[in-house]
JSON list of C-alpha atoms in Angstrom, two decimals:
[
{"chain": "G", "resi": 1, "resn": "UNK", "atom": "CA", "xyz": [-8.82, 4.42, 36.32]},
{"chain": "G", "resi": 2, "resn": "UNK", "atom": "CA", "xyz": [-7.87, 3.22, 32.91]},
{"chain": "G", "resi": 3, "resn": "UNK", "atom": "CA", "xyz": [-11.31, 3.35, 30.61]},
{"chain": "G", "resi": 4, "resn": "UNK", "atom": "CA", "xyz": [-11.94, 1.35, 27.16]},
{"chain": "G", "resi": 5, "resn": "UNK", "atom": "CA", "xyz": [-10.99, -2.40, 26.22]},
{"chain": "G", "resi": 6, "resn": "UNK", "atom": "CA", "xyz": [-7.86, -4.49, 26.00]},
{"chain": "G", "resi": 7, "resn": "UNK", "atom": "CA", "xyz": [-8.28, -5.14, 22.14]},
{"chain": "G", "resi": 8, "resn": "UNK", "atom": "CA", "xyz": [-7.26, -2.43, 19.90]},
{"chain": "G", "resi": 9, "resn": "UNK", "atom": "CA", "xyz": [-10.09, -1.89, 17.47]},
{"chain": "G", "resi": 10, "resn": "UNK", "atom": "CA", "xyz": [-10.05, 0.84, 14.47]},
{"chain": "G", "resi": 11, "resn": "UNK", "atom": "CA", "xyz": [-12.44, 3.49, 15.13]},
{"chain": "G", "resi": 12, "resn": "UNK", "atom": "CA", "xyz": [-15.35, 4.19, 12.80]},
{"chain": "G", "resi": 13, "resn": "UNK", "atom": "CA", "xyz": [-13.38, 6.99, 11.10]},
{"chain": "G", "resi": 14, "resn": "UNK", "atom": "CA", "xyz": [-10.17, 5.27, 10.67]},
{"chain": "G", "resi": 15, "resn": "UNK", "atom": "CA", "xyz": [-11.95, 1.84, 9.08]},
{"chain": "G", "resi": 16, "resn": "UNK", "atom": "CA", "xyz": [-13.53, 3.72, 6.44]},
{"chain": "G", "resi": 17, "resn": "UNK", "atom": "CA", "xyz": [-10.30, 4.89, 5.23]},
{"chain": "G", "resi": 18, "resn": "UNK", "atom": "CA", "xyz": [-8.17, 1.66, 5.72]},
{"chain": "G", "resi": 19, "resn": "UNK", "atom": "CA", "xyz": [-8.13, -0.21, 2.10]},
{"chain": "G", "resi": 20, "resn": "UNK", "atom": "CA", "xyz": [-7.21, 3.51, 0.76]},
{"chain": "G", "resi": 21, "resn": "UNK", "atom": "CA", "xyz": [-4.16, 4.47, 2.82]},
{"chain": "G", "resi": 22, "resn": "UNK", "atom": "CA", "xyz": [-2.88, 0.81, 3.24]},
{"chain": "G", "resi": 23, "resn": "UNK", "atom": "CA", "xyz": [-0.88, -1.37, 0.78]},
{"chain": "G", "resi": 24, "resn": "UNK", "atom": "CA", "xyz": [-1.44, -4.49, -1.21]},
{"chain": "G", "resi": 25, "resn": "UNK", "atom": "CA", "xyz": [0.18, -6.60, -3.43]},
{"chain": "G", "resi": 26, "resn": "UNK", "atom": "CA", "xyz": [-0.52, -5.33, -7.53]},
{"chain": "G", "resi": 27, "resn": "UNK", "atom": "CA", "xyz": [0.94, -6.27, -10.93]},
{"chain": "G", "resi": 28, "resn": "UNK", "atom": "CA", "xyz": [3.90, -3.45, -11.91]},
{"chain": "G", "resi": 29, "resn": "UNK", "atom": "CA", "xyz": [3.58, -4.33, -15.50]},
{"chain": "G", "resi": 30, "resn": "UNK", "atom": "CA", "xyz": [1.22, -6.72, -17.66]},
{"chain": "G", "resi": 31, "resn": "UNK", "atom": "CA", "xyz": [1.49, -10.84, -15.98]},
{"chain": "G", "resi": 32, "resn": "UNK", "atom": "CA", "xyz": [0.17, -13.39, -18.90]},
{"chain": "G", "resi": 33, "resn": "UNK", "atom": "CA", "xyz": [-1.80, -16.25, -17.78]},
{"chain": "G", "resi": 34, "resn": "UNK", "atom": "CA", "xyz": [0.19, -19.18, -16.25]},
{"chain": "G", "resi": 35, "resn": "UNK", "atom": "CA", "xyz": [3.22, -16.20, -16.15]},
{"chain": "G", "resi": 36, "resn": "UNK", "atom": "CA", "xyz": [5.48, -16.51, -12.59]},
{"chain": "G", "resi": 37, "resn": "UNK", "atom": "CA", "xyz": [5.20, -14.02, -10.28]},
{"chain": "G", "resi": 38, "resn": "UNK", "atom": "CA", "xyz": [8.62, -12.46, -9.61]},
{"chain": "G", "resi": 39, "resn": "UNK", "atom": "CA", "xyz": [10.10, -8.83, -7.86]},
{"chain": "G", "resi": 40, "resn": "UNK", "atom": "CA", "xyz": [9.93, -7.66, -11.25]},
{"chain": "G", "resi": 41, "resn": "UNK", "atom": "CA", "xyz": [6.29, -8.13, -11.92]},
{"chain": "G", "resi": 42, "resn": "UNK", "atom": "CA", "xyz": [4.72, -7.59, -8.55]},
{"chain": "G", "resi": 43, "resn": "UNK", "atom": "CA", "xyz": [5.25, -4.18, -6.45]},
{"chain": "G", "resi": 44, "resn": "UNK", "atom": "CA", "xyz": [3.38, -3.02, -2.99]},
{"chain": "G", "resi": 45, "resn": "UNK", "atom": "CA", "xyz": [1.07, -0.40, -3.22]},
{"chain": "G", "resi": 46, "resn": "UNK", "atom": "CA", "xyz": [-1.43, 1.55, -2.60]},
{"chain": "G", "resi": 47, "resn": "UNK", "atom": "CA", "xyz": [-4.79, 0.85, -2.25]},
{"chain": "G", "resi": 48, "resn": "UNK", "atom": "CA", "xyz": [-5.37, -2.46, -0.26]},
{"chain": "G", "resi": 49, "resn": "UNK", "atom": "CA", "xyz": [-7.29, -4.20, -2.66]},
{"chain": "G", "resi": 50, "resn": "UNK", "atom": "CA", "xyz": [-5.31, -7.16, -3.03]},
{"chain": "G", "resi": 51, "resn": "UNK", "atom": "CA", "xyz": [-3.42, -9.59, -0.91]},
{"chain": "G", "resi": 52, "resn": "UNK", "atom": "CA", "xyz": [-1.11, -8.24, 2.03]},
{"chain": "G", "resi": 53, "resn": "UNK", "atom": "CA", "xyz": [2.25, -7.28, 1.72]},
{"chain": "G", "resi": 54, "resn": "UNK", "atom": "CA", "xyz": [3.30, -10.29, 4.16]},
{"chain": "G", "resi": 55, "resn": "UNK", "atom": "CA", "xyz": [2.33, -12.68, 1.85]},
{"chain": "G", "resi": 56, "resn": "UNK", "atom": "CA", "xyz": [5.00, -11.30, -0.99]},
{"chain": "G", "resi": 57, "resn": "UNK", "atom": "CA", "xyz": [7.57, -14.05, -0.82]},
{"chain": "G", "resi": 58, "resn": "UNK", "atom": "CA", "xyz": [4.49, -16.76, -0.88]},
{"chain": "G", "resi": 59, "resn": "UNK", "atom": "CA", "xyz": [3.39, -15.11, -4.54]},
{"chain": "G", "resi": 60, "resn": "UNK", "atom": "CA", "xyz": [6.76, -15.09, -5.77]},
{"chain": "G", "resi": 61, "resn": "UNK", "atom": "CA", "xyz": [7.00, -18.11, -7.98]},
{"chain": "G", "resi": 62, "resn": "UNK", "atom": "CA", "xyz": [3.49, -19.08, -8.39]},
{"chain": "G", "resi": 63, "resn": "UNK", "atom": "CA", "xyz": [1.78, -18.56, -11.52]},
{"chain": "G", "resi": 64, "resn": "UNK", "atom": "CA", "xyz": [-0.84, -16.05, -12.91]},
{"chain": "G", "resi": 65, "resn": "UNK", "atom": "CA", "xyz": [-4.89, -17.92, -13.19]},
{"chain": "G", "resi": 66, "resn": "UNK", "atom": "CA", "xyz": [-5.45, -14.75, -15.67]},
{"chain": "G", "resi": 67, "resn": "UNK", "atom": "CA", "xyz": [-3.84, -11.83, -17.35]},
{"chain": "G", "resi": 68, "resn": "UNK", "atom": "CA", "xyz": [-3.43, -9.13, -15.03]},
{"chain": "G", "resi": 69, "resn": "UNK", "atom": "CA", "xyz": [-2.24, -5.05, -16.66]},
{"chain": "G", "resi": 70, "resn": "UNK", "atom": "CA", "xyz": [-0.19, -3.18, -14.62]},
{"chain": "G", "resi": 71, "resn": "UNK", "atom": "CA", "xyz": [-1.79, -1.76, -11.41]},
{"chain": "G", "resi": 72, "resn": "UNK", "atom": "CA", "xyz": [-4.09, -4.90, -10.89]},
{"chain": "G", "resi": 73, "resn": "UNK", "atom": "CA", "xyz": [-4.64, -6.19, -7.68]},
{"chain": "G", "resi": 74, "resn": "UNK", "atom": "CA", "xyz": [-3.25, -9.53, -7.14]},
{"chain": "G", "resi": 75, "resn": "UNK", "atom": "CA", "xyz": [-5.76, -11.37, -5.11]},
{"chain": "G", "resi": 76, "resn": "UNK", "atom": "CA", "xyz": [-6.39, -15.18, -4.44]},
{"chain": "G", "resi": 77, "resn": "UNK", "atom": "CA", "xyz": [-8.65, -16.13, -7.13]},
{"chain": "G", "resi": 78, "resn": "UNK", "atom": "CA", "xyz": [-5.86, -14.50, -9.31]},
{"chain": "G", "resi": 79, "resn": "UNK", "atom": "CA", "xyz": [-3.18, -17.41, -8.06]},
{"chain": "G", "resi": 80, "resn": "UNK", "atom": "CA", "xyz": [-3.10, -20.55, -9.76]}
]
């Protein structure tokens, strides 16, 4: 007989270590306030502190609500 649930759930383990191992959206050098977000300001990385890579092409052309330095996560409040 098959055992467990239909919905695939993280274990305990594998949760803990998520927002370290996946990506996010992050400044690649330093974004004034009001600056656009473009391919050569914004890169994926590591950790996933910021918004998710699907949402690159919906950053790209809005504008900064605050300076960000390079390696910042780029998270909603930070979208104007």
């Amino acid at each position: 007989t098959t055992r467990g649930t239909p919905e695939k759930q993280p274990v305990p383990a594998e949760a803990e270590i998520a927002s370290v191992v996946r990506k996010s959206l992050h400044a690649s050098k330093q974004i004034e306030t009001g600056e656009a977000f473009s391919p050569e300001n914004v890169e994926i990385t590591r950790p996933a502190d910021g918004k998710k890579p699907a949402a690159y092409d919906r950053v790209l052309g809005s504008t900064a609500a605050e300076r960000l330095e390079p390696g910042d996560p780029i998270t909603t409040d930070r979208i104007e």
